[in-house]
PDB file of C-alpha atoms and ligand atoms in Angstrom:
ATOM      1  CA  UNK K   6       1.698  -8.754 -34.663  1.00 38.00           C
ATOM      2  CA  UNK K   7      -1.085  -9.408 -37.208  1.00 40.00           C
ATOM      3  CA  UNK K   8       0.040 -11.158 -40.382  1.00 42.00           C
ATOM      4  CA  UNK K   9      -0.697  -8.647 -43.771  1.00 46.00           C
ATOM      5  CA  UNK K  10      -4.245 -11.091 -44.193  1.00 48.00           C
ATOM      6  CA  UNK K  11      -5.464 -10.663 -41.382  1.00 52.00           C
ATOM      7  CA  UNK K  12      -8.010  -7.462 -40.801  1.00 63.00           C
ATOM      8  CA  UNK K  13      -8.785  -7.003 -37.644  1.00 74.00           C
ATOM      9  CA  UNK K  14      -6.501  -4.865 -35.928  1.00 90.00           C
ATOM     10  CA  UNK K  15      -4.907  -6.051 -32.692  1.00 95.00           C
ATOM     11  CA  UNK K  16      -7.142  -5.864 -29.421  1.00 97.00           C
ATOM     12  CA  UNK K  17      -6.540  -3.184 -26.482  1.00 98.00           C
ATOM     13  CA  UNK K  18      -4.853  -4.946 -23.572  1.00 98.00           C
ATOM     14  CA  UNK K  19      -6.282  -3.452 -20.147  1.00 98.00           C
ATOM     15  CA  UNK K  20      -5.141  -3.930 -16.680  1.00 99.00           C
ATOM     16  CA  UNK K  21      -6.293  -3.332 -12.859  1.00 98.00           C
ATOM     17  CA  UNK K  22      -4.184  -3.155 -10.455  1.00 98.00           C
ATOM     18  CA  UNK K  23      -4.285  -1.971  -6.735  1.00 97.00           C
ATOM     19  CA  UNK K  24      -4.539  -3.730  -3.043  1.00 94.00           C
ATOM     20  CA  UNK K  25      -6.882  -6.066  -1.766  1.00 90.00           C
ATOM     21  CA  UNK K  26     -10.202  -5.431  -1.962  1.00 90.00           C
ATOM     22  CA  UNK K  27     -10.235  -2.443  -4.148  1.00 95.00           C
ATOM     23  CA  UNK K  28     -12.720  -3.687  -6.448  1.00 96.00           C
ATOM     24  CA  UNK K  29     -11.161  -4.769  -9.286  1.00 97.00           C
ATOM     25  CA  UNK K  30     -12.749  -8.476  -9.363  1.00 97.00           C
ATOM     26  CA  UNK K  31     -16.315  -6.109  -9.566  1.00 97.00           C
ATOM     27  CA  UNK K  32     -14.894  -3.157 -11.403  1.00 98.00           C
ATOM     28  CA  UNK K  33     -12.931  -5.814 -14.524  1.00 98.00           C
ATOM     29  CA  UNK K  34     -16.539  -7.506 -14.791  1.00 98.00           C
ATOM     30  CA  UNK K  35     -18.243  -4.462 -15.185  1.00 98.00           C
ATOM     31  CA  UNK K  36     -16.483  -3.182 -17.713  1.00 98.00           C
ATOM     32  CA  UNK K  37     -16.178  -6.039 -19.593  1.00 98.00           C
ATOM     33  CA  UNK K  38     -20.710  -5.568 -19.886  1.00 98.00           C
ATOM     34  CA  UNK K  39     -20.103  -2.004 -20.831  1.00 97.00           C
ATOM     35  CA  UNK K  40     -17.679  -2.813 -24.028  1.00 98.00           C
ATOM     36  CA  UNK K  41     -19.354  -5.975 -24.944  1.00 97.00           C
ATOM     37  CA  UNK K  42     -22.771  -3.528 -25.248  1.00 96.00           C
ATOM     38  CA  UNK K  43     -20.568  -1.694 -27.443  1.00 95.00           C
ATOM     39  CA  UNK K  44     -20.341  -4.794 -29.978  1.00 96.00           C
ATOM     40  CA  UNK K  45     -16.491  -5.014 -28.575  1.00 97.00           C
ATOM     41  CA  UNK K  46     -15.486  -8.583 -28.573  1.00 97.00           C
ATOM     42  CA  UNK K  47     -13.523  -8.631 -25.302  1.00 98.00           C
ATOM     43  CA  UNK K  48     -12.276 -11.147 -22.507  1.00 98.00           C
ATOM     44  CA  UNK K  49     -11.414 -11.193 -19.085  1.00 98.00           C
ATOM     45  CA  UNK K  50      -8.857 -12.927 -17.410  1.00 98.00           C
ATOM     46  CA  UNK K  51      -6.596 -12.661 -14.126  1.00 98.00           C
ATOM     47  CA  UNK K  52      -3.186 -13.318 -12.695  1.00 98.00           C
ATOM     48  CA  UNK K  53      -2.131 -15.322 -11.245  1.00 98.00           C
ATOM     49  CA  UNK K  54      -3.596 -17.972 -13.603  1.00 98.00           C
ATOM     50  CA  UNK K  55      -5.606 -16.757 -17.180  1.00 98.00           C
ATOM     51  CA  UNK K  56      -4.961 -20.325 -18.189  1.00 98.00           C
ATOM     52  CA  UNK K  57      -5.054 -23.937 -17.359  1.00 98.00           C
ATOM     53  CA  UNK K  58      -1.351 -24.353 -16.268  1.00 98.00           C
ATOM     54  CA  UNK K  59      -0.747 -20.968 -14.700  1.00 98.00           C
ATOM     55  CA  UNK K  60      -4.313 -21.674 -12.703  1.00 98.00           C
ATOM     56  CA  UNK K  61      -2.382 -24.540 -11.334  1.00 98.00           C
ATOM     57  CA  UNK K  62       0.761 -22.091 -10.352  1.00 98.00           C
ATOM     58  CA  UNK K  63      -1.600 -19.767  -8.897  1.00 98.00           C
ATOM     59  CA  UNK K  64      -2.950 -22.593  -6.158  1.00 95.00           C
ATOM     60  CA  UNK K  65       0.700 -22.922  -5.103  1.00 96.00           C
ATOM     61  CA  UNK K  66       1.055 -19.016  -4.890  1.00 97.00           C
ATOM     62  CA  UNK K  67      -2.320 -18.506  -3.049  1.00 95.00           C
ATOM     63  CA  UNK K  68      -2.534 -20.782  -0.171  1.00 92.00           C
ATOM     64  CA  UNK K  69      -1.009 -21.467   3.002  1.00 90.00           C
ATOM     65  CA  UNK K  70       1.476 -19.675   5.076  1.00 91.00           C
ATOM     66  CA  UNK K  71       2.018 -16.628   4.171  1.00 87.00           C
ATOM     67  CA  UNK K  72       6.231 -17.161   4.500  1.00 90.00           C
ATOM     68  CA  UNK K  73       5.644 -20.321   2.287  1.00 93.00           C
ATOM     69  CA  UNK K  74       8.015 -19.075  -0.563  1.00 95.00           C
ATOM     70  CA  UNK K  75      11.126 -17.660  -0.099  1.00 96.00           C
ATOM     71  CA  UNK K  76      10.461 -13.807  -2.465  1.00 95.00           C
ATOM     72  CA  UNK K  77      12.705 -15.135  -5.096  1.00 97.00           C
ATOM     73  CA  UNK K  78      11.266 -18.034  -5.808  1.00 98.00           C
ATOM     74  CA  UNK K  79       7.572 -16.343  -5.974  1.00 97.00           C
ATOM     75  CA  UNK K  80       9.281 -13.902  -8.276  1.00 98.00           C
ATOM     76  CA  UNK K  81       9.752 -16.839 -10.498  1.00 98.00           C
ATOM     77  CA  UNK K  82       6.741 -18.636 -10.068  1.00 98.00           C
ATOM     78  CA  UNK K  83       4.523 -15.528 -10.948  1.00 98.00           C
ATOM     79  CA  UNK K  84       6.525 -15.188 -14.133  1.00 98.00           C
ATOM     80  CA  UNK K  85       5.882 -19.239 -14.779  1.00 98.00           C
ATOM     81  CA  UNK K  86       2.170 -18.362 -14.599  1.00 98.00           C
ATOM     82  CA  UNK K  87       2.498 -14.794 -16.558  1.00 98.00           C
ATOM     83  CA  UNK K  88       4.423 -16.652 -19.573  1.00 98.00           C
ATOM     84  CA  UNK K  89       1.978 -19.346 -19.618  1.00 98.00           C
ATOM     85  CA  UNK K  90      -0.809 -16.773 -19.484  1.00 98.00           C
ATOM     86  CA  UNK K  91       0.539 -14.652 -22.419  1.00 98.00           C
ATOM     87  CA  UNK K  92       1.572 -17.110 -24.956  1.00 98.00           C
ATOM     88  CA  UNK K  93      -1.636 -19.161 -24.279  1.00 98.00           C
ATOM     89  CA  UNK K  94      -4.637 -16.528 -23.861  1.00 98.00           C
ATOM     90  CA  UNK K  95      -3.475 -13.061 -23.722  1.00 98.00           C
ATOM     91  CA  UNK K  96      -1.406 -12.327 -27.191  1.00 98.00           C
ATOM     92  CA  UNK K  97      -3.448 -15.119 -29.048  1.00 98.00           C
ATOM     93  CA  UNK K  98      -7.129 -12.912 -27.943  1.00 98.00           C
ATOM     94  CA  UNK K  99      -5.085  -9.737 -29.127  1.00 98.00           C
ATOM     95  CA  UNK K 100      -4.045 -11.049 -32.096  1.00 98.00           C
ATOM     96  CA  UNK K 101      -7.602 -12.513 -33.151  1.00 97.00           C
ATOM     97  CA  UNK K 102      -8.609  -8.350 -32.491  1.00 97.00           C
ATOM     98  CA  UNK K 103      -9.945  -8.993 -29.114  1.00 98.00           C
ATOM     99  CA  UNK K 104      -9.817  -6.844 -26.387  1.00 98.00           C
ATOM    100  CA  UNK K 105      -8.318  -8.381 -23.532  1.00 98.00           C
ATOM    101  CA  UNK K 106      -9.215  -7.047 -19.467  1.00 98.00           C
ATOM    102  CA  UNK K 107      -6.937  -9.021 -16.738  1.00 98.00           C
ATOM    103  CA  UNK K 108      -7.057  -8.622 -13.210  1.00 98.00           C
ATOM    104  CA  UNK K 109      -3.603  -7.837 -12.054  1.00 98.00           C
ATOM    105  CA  UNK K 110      -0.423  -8.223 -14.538  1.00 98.00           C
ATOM    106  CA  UNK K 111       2.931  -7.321 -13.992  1.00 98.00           C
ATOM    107  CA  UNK K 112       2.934  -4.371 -11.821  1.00 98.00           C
ATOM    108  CA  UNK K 113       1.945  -6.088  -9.005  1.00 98.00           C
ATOM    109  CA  UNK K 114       5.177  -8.381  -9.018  1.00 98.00           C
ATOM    110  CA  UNK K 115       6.903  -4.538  -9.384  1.00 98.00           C
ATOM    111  CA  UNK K 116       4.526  -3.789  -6.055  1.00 97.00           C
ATOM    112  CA  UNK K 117       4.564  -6.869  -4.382  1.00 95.00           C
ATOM    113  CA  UNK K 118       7.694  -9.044  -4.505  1.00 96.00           C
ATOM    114  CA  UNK K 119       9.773  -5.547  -5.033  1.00 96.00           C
ATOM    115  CA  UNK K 120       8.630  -2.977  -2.985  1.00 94.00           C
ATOM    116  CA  UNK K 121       7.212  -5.478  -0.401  1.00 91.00           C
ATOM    117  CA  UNK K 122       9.577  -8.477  -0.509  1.00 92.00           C
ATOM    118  CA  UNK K 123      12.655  -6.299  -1.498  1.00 95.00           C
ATOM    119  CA  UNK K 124      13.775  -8.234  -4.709  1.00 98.00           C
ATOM    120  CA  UNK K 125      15.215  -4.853  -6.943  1.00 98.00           C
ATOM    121  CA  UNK K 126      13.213  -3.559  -9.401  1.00 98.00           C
ATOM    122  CA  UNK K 127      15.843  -4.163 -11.535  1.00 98.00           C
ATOM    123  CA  UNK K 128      15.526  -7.456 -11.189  1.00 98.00           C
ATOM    124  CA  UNK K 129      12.553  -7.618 -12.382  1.00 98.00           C
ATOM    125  CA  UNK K 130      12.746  -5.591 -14.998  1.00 98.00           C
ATOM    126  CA  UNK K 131      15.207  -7.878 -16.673  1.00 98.00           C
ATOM    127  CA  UNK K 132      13.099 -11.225 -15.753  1.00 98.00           C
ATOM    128  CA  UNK K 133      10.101  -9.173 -17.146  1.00 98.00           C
ATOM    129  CA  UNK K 134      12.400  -8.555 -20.601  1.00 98.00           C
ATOM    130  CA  UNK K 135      13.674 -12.059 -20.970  1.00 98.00           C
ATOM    131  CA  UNK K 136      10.679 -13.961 -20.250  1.00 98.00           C
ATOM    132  CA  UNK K 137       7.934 -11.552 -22.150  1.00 98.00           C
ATOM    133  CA  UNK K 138       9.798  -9.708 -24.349  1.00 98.00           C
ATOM    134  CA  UNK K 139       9.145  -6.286 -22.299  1.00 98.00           C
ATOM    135  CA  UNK K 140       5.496  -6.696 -22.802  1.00 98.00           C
ATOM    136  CA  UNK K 141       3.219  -4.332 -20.822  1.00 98.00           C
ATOM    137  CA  UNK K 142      -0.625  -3.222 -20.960  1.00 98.00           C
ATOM    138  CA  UNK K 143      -1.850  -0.465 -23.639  1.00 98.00           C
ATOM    139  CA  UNK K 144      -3.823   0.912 -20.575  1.00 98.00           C
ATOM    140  CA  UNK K 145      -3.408   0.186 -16.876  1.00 98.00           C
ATOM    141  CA  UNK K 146      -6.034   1.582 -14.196  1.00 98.00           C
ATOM    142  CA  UNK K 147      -5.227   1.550 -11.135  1.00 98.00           C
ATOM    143  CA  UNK K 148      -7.783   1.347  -7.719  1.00 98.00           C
ATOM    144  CA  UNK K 149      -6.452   3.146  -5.195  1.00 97.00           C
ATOM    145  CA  UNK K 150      -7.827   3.153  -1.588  1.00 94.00           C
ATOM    146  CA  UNK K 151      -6.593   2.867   2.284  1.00 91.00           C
ATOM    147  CA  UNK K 152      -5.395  -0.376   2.308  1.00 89.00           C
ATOM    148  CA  UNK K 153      -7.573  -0.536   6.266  1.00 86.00           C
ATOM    149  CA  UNK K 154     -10.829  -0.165   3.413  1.00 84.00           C
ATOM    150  CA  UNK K 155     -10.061  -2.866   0.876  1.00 79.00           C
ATOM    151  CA  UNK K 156      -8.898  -5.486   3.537  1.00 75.00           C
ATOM    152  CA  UNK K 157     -12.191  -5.105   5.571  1.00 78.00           C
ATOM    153  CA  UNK K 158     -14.058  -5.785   1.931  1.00 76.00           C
ATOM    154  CA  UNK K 159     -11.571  -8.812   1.493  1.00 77.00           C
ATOM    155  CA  UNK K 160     -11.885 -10.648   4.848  1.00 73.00           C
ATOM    156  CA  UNK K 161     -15.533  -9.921   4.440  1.00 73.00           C
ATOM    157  CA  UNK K 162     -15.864 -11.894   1.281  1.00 67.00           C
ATOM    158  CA  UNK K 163     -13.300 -14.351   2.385  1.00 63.00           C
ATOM    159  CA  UNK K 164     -15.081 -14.874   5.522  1.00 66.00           C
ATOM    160  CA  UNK K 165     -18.334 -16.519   3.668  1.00 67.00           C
ATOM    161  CA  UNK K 166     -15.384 -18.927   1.745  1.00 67.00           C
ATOM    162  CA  UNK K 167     -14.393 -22.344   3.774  1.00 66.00           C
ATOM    163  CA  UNK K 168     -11.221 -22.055   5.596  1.00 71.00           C
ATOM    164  CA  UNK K 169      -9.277 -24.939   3.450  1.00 67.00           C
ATOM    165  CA  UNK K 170     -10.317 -22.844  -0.190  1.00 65.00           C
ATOM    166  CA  UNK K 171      -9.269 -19.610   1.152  1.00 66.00           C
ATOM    167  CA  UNK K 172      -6.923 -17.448  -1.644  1.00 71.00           C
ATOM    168  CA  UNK K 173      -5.489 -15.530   1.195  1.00 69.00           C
ATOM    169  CA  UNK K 174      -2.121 -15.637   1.797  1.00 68.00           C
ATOM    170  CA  UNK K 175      -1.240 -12.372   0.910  1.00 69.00           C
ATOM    171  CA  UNK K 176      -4.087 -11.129   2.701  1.00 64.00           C
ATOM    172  CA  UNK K 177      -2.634 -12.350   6.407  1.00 65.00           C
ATOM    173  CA  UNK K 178       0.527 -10.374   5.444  1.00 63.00           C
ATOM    174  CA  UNK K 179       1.341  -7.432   8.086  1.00 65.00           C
ATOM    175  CA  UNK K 180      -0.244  -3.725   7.556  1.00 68.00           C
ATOM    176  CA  UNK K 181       2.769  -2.046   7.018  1.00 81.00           C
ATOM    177  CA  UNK K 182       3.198  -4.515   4.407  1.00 83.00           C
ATOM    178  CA  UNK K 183      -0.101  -3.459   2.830  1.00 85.00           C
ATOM    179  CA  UNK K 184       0.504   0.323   3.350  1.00 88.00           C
ATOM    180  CA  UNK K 185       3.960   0.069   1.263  1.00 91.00           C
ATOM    181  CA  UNK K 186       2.481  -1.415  -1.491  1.00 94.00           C
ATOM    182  CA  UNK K 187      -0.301   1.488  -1.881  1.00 95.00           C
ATOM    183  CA  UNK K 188       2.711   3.688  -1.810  1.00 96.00           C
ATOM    184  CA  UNK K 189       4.462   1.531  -4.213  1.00 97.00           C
ATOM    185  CA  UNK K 190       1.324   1.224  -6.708  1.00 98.00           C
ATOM    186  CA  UNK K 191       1.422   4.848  -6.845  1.00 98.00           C
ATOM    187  CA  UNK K 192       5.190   5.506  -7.632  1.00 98.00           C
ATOM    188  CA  UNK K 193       4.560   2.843 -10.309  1.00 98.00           C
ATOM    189  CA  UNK K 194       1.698   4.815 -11.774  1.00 98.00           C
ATOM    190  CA  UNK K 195       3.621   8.102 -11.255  1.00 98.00           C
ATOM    191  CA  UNK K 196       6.213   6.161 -13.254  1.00 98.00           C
ATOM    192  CA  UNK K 197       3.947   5.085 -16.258  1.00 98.00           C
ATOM    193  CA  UNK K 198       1.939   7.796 -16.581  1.00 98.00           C
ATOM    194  CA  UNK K 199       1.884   6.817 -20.603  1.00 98.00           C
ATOM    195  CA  UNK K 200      -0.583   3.990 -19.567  1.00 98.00           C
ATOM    196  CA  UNK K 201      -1.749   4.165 -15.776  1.00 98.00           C
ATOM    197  CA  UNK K 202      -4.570   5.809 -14.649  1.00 98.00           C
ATOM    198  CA  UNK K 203      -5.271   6.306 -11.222  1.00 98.00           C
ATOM    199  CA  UNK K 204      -9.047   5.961  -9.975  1.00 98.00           C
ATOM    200  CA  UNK K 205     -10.345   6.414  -6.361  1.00 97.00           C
ATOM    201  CA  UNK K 206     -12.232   3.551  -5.235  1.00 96.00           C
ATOM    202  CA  UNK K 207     -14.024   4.878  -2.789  1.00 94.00           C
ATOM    203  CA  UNK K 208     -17.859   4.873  -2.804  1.00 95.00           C
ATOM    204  CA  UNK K 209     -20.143   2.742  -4.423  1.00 96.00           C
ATOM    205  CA  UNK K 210     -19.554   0.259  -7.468  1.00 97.00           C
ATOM    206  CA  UNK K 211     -21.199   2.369  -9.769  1.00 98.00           C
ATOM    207  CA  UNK K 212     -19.526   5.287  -9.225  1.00 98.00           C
ATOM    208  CA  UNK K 213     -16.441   3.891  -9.855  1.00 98.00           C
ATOM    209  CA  UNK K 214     -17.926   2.317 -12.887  1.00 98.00           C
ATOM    210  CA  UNK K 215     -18.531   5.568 -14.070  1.00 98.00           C
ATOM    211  CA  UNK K 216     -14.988   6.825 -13.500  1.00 98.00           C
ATOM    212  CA  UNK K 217     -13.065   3.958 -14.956  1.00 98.00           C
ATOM    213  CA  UNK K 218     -15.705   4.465 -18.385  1.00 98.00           C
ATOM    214  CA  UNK K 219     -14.642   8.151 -18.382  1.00 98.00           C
ATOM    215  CA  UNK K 220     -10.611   7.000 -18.281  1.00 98.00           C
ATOM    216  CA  UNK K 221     -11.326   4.120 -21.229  1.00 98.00           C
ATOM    217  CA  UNK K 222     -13.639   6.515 -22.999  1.00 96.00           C
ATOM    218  CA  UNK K 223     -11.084   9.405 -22.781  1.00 97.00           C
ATOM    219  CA  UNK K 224      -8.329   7.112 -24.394  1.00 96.00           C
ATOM    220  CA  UNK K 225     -10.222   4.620 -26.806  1.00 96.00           C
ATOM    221  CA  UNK K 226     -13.573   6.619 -27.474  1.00 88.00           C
ATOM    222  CA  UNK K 227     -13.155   7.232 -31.374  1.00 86.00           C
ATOM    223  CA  UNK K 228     -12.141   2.854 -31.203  1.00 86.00           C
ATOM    224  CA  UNK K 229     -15.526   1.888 -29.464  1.00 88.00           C
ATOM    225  CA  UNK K 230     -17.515   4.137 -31.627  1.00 84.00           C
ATOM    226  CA  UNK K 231     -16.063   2.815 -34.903  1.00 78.00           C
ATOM    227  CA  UNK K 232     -17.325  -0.712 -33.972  1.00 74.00           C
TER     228      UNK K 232
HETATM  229  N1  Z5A P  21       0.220 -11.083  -6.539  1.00 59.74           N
HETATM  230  C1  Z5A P  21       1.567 -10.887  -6.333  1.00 59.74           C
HETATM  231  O1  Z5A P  21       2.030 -10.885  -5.198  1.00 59.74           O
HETATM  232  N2  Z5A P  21       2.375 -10.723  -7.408  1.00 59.74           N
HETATM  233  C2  Z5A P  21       1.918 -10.773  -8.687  1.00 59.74           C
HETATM  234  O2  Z5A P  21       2.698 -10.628  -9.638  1.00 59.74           O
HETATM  235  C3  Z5A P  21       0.502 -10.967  -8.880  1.00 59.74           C
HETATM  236  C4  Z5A P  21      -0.310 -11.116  -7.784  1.00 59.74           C
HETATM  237  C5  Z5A P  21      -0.063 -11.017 -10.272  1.00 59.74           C
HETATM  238  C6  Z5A P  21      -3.933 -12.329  -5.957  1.00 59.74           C
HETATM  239  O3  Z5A P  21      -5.022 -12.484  -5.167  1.00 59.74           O
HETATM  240  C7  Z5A P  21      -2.782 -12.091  -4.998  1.00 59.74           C
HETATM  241  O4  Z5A P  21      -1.563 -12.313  -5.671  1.00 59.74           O
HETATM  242  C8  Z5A P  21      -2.783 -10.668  -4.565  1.00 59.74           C
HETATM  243  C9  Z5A P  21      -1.472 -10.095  -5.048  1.00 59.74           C
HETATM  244  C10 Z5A P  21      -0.659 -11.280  -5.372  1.00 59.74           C
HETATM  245  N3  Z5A P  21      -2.793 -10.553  -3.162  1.00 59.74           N
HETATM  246  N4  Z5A P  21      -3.733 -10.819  -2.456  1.00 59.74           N
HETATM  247  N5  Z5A P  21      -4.559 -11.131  -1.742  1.00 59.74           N
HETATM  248  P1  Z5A P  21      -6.491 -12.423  -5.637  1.00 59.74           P
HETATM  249  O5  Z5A P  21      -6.599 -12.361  -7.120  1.00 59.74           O
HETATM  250  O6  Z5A P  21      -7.210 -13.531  -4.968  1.00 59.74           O
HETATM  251  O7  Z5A P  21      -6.957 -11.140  -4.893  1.00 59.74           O
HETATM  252  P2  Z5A P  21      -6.767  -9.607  -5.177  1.00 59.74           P
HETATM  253  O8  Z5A P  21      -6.237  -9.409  -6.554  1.00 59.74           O
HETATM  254  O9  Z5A P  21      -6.022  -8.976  -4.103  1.00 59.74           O
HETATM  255  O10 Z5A P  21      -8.207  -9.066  -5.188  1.00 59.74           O
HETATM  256  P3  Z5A P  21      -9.340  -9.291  -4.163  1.00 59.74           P
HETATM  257  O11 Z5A P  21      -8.925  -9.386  -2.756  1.00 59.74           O
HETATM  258  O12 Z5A P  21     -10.108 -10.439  -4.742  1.00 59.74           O
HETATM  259  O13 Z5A P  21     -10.109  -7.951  -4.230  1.00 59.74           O
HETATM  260  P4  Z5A P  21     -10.604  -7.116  -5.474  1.00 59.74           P
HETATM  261  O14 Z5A P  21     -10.724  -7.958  -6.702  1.00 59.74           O
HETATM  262  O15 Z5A P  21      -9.800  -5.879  -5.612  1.00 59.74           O
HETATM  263  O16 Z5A P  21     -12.039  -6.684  -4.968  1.00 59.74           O
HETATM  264  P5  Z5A P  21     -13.488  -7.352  -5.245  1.00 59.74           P
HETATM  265  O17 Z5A P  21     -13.392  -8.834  -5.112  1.00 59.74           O
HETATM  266  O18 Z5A P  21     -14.059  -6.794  -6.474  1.00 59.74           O
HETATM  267  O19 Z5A P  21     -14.254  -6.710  -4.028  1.00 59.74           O
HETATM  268  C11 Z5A P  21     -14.031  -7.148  -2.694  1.00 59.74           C
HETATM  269  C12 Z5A P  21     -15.390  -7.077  -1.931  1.00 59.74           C
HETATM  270  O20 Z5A P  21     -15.804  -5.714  -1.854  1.00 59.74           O
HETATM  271  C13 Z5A P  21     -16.529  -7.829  -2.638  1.00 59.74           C
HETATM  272  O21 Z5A P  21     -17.348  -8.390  -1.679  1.00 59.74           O
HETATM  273  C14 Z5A P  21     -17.240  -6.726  -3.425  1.00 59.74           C
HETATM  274  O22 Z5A P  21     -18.593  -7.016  -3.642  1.00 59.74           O
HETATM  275  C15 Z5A P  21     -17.057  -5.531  -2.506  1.00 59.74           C
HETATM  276  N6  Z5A P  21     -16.947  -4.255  -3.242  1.00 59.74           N
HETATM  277  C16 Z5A P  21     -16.343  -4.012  -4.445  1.00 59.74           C
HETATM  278  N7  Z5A P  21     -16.435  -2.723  -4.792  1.00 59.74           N
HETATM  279  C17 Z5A P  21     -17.100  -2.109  -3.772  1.00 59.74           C
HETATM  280  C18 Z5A P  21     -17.514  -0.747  -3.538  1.00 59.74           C
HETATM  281  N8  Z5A P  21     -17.232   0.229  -4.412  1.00 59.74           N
HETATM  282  N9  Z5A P  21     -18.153  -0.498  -2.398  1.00 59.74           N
HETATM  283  C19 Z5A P  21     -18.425  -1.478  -1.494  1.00 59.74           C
HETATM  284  N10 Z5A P  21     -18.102  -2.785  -1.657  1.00 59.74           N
HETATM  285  C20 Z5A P  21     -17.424  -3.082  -2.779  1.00 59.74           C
END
């Protein structure tokens, strides 16, 4: 991906994934502070939206009723967004050498519109090829918690946020429709296990600071301590 002049070797990409409310909003930040410390040039972005044009799809994808879109269709829209988001911040940040942390990428369209809207993993799979060129995350940690947990720390935060500016359609969805995604996160990760890491997010922020620096320490120590 770097041209022969250029030095500086291609960033890490990093993603979070898991349900509502696990932390990874907190968790992304926070680890973004630890590796700049480090002298690592890194950014964070988020899906949907990482840039100006997906931030636009990601008002369409994250208000209203929660049967707005029919799955299909938010399949495609989440790709509009991810392809926009690539081209435009994510492989451009790599390619300068920066490391690059998003909340959420792909695996929650595997999680979401698959396991919880039905559309085949296949499916996906093949929109994921054609429109990204089968490009995934060189680490992906994933918060895991009871879905009961993370949705009581979401409506507690969305509660504070007028009713009209409210991100949470997904949110309102049933709980069995929460519950199969925690199942589905973890077949995922069970799945990956080249690049997913699983991390409890139970107990307080800092503790699962500390786990998620022991996962990107484990994998990229000898990186951060050459910089
Ligand atoms: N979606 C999809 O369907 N398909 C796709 O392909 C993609 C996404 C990419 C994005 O919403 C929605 O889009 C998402 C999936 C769908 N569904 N929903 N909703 P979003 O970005 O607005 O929201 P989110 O990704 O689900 O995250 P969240 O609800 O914002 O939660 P979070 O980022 O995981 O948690 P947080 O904001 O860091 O923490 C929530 C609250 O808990 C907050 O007040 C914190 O201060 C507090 N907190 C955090 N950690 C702790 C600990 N350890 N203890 C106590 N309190 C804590």
């Amino acid at each position: 991906m770097n041209s022969e002049n250029d030095e500086s070797p291609r960033g890490k990409f990093i993603s979070f994934e898991g349900g509502e409310g696990t932390g990874k909003s907190t968790q992304v930040k926070t680890l973004q502070d630890t590796l700049k410390v480090r002298g690592i040039d890194v950014i964070l972005t988020r899906e949907p939206g990482g840039a100006p044009g997906a931030e636009e799809i990601r008002a369409l994808l994250l208000t209203g009723d929660p049967d707005k879109w029919v799955p299909m269709t938010e399949v495609l829209l989440f790709y509009a967004a991810r392809v926009d988001h690539l081209q435009r911040t994510i492989l451009p940040a790599l390619e300068a050498g920066k490391w690059v942390i998003t909340d959420r990428y792909a695996d929650s369209t595997f999680a979401y519109q698959g396991a919880g809207h039905g559309i085949a993993a296949t499916v996906i799979q093949q929109i994921h090829r054609i429109t990204t060129d089968n490009f995934w995350p060189d680490m992906t940690i994933l918060l895991d918690a009871d879905p009961e947990e993370g949705l009581l720390r979401a409506n507690n935060r969305e509660a504070e946020i007028s009713e009209n500016l409210r991100e949470d359609r997904f949110e309102k969805m049933a709980g069995s429709y929460h519950q199969r995604l925690r199942k589905a996160f973890l077949e995922i990760a069970a799945e990956n296990q080249d690049r997913f890491h699983i991390v409890p997010a139970a107990g307080s922020i800092d503790a699962v600071a500390r786990r998620i620096w022991q996962k990107v320490t484990a994998a990229y120590g000898p990186e951060i301590d050459q910089i």
